[in-house]
mmCIF file of C-alpha atoms in Angstrom:
data_model
loop_
_atom_site.group_PDB
_atom_site.id
_atom_site.type_symbol
_atom_site.label_atom_id
_atom_site.label_comp_id
_atom_site.label_asym_id
_atom_site.label_seq_id
_atom_site.Cartn_x
_atom_site.Cartn_y
_atom_site.Cartn_z
ATOM 1 C CA MET A 522 -27.749 22.747 85.759
ATOM 2 C CA LEU A 523 -26.682 25.907 87.172
ATOM 3 C CA LYS A 524 -29.487 25.494 89.983
ATOM 4 C CA ARG A 525 -28.391 22.157 90.689
ATOM 5 C CA ALA A 526 -24.932 23.066 91.412
ATOM 6 C CA VAL A 527 -25.947 26.099 93.520
ATOM 7 C CA LEU A 528 -28.244 23.831 95.341
ATOM 8 C CA SER A 529 -25.618 21.346 96.121
ATOM 9 C CA LEU A 530 -23.503 24.154 97.453
ATOM 10 C CA ALA A 531 -26.186 25.683 99.786
ATOM 11 C CA LEU A 532 -26.799 22.091 100.937
ATOM 12 C CA GLY A 533 -23.365 21.437 101.636
ATOM 13 C CA LEU A 534 -22.670 24.690 103.249
ATOM 14 C CA PRO A 535 -23.739 23.731 106.759
ATOM 15 C CA LEU A 536 -21.431 20.781 106.657
ATOM 16 C CA LEU A 537 -18.515 22.836 105.616
ATOM 17 C CA LEU A 538 -19.168 25.307 108.325
ATOM 18 C CA GLY A 539 -19.633 22.665 110.817
ATOM 19 C CA ALA A 540 -16.077 21.114 109.941
ATOM 20 C CA CYS A 541 -14.567 24.588 110.978
ATOM 21 C CA ALA A 542 -15.954 24.291 114.467
ATOM 22 C CA PRO A 543 -12.714 22.456 115.783
ATOM 23 C CA VAL A 544 -10.427 25.123 114.224
ATOM 24 C CA ASN A 545 -12.758 27.939 115.424
ATOM 25 C CA SER A 546 -12.396 26.395 118.978
ATOM 26 C CA LEU A 547 -8.517 26.298 118.777
ATOM 27 C CA LEU A 548 -8.521 29.812 117.830
ATOM 28 C CA ALA A 549 -10.892 30.865 120.926
ATOM 29 C CA SER A 550 -9.067 32.176 123.880
ATOM 30 C CA ARG A 551 -8.403 29.857 126.995
ATOM 31 C CA ASP A 552 -9.758 32.676 129.324
ATOM 32 C CA GLY A 553 -13.573 31.941 129.969
ATOM 33 C CA GLY A 554 -14.594 32.733 126.723
ATOM 34 C CA GLU A 555 -13.269 36.553 126.529
ATOM 35 C CA LYS A 556 -11.748 37.014 123.163
ATOM 36 C CA GLY A 557 -7.994 37.362 123.292
ATOM 37 C CA PRO A 558 -4.735 36.101 121.706
ATOM 38 C CA LEU A 559 -4.095 32.474 120.908
ATOM 39 C CA GLN A 560 -2.781 30.869 123.666
ATOM 40 C CA PHE A 561 -1.461 27.173 124.814
ATOM 41 C CA GLY A 562 -0.060 26.460 128.254
ATOM 42 C CA PRO A 563 2.156 29.599 129.036
ATOM 43 C CA LEU A 564 2.725 30.736 125.268
ATOM 44 C CA ALA A 565 0.354 33.234 123.597
ATOM 45 C CA VAL A 566 0.626 35.008 120.449
ATOM 46 C CA GLY A 567 2.142 38.723 121.020
ATOM 47 C CA GLN A 568 4.376 37.629 123.991
ATOM 48 C CA THR A 569 8.206 38.164 124.322
ATOM 49 C CA TRP A 570 10.137 36.204 126.625
ATOM 50 C CA THR A 571 13.629 36.390 127.747
ATOM 51 C CA VAL A 572 15.686 33.160 128.234
ATOM 52 C CA SER A 573 18.755 33.202 130.379
ATOM 53 C CA GLY A 574 20.926 30.664 131.822
ATOM 54 C CA VAL A 575 24.744 29.285 132.653
ATOM 55 C CA VAL A 576 26.203 26.564 130.885
ATOM 56 C CA ASP A 577 29.460 25.328 130.353
ATOM 57 C CA SER A 578 31.046 28.036 132.280
ATOM 58 C CA ARG A 579 29.132 30.782 130.346
ATOM 59 C CA ASN A 580 26.114 33.271 130.588
ATOM 60 C CA VAL A 581 23.796 32.770 127.710
ATOM 61 C CA VAL A 582 20.630 35.091 127.152
ATOM 62 C CA THR A 583 18.125 35.570 124.129
ATOM 63 C CA THR A 584 14.735 37.005 123.274
ATOM 64 C CA VAL A 585 11.984 34.817 121.935
ATOM 65 C CA THR A 586 8.884 36.449 120.354
ATOM 66 C CA ILE A 587 5.621 34.467 119.773
ATOM 67 C CA PRO A 588 4.240 35.854 116.180
ATOM 68 C CA ASP A 589 1.856 32.830 116.154
ATOM 69 C CA LEU A 590 1.273 29.565 117.558
ATOM 70 C CA VAL A 591 1.098 26.452 115.127
ATOM 71 C CA ASN A 592 0.506 22.854 115.388
ATOM 72 C CA VAL A 593 3.965 21.246 114.703
ATOM 73 C CA GLN A 594 3.806 17.265 115.271
ATOM 74 C CA GLY A 595 1.379 17.586 118.373
ATOM 75 C CA LYS A 596 3.083 20.531 120.051
ATOM 76 C CA PHE A 597 2.155 24.123 119.452
ATOM 77 C CA ALA A 598 5.228 26.139 118.378
ATOM 78 C CA SER A 599 5.961 29.770 117.597
ATOM 79 C CA TYR A 600 6.840 28.942 113.898
ATOM 80 C CA SER A 601 6.171 26.271 111.278
ATOM 81 C CA ALA A 602 8.378 23.146 111.225
ATOM 82 C CA ARG A 603 9.616 24.446 107.783
ATOM 83 C CA ASP A 604 10.495 27.817 109.170
ATOM 84 C CA GLU A 605 12.140 26.129 112.181
ATOM 85 C CA TYR A 606 14.225 23.716 109.908
ATOM 86 C CA THR A 607 15.372 26.417 107.936
ATOM 87 C CA GLY A 608 16.390 28.766 110.894
ATOM 88 C CA PHE A 609 18.343 25.777 112.307
ATOM 89 C CA ASN A 610 19.662 24.268 109.250
ATOM 90 C CA ASP A 611 20.869 27.806 107.918
ATOM 91 C CA ASN A 612 22.487 28.465 111.193
ATOM 92 C CA ARG A 613 20.870 31.774 111.754
ATOM 93 C CA ALA A 614 22.354 32.953 114.953
ATOM 94 C CA GLY A 615 19.352 34.458 117.099
ATOM 95 C CA PHE A 616 16.865 32.589 115.277
ATOM 96 C CA ALA A 617 14.508 31.339 118.434
ATOM 97 C CA VAL A 618 11.579 28.908 118.474
ATOM 98 C CA ALA A 619 9.199 28.541 121.603
ATOM 99 C CA SER A 620 6.808 25.364 121.734
ATOM 100 C CA TYR A 621 4.324 23.667 124.186
ATOM 101 C CA ASP A 622 3.659 20.159 124.548
ATOM 102 C CA PRO A 623 0.135 19.455 125.968
ATOM 103 C CA ASP A 624 0.416 15.639 126.574
ATOM 104 C CA ARG A 625 3.707 16.443 128.664
ATOM 105 C CA ARG A 626 2.627 20.030 129.825
ATOM 106 C CA SER A 627 5.957 21.455 129.316
ATOM 107 C CA ALA A 628 7.451 24.355 127.159
ATOM 108 C CA GLU A 629 10.799 24.553 125.427
ATOM 109 C CA PHE A 630 12.803 27.439 123.906
ATOM 110 C CA ARG A 631 15.381 26.788 121.294
ATOM 111 C CA TRP A 632 17.641 28.950 119.304
ATOM 112 C CA VAL A 633 20.507 29.340 117.447
ATOM 113 C CA GLY A 634 23.610 30.568 119.039
ATOM 114 C CA ASP A 635 26.650 32.491 117.624
ATOM 115 C CA ALA A 636 29.625 29.982 117.106
ATOM 116 C CA GLY A 637 32.123 32.828 116.590
ATOM 117 C CA ALA A 638 33.878 34.609 113.676
ATOM 118 C CA GLY A 639 35.123 32.136 111.110
ATOM 119 C CA SER A 640 33.607 29.205 112.621
ATOM 120 C CA PHE A 641 31.173 26.989 110.732
ATOM 121 C CA ASP A 642 30.070 25.140 113.680
ATOM 122 C CA LYS A 643 26.367 24.896 114.508
ATOM 123 C CA VAL A 644 25.685 26.071 118.083
ATOM 124 C CA THR A 645 22.183 25.388 119.600
ATOM 125 C CA TYR A 646 20.667 26.031 123.121
ATOM 126 C CA THR A 647 17.359 24.473 124.399
ATOM 127 C CA CYS A 648 15.732 25.631 127.910
ATOM 128 C CA LYS A 649 13.433 22.646 128.671
ATOM 129 C CA LEU A 650 10.671 23.620 131.156
ATOM 130 C CA ASP A 651 8.755 20.759 133.062
ATOM 131 C CA ASN A 652 7.246 22.782 135.720
ATOM 132 C CA LEU A 653 5.233 25.616 134.471
ATOM 133 C CA THR A 654 4.454 27.203 137.764
ATOM 134 C CA GLY A 655 5.902 30.254 139.281
ATOM 135 C CA THR A 656 7.916 33.290 138.052
ATOM 136 C CA PRO A 657 10.399 33.058 136.689
ATOM 137 C CA LEU A 658 10.041 29.396 134.860
ATOM 138 C CA ILE A 659 12.946 27.243 135.664
ATOM 139 C CA GLY A 660 14.265 24.668 133.572
ATOM 140 C CA VAL A 661 17.435 22.749 132.181
ATOM 141 C CA LEU A 662 19.456 24.533 129.719
ATOM 142 C CA THR A 663 21.329 22.014 127.084
ATOM 143 C CA TYR A 664 23.874 23.739 125.038
ATOM 144 C CA GLY A 665 24.898 21.595 121.764
ATOM 145 C CA ARG A 666 27.596 21.796 119.061
ATOM 146 C CA ASN A 667 27.286 20.327 115.568
ATOM 147 C CA GLY A 668 24.220 17.950 116.761
ATOM 148 C CA GLN A 669 25.918 16.832 119.990
ATOM 149 C CA THR A 670 25.062 17.695 123.305
ATOM 150 C CA VAL A 671 28.256 19.471 124.858
ATOM 151 C CA ALA A 672 27.071 20.703 128.436
ATOM 152 C CA ASN A 673 23.928 21.015 130.529
ATOM 153 C CA GLY A 674 23.098 23.735 133.089
ATOM 154 C CA THR A 675 20.199 25.844 134.307
ATOM 155 C CA CYS A 676 17.838 28.272 132.759
ATOM 156 C CA GLU A 677 14.953 30.574 133.304
ATOM 157 C CA ALA A 678 12.217 32.210 131.282
ATOM 158 C CA ASN A 679 10.775 35.381 132.126
ATOM 159 C CA LEU A 680 7.711 36.803 130.403
ATOM 160 C CA ASN A 681 8.539 40.292 129.604
ATOM 161 C CA GLY A 682 6.408 42.735 131.520
ATOM 162 C CA GLN A 683 6.397 40.413 134.514
ATOM 163 C CA SER A 684 8.548 39.934 137.368
#
């Protein structure tokens, strides 16, 4: 009986390893076969971006780190959907998420803003980048309060260490 179980496992092992091939290809670097950090579009694990802009007559700036890239509803994001939901739902000022949509070839940086002392409002900023060429990346900045868009402006995203 034990021999049959071991034999079944041994015969099934190539199938299991073959099933890992798509995951392995996702984990491979996009740079011609060289090993490097996981990357999708302009985002790569280990990067730090500075995102700034002007909206509703105010200057805003945040720093967004890319600790990981996970598939979240067809996009590649720096945090899982649960972490993103928790960060935004708990209104954690400074919590930021970067994402890349391979279908639209666009990137987005979203973060929770500081609503001010004593305020229970939920303030969010979104920098949407449809053109991913050039340095810095230029896009549209949206300022939201309590789930409603308040104003739009412009934003730019700079990969730290590049100018």
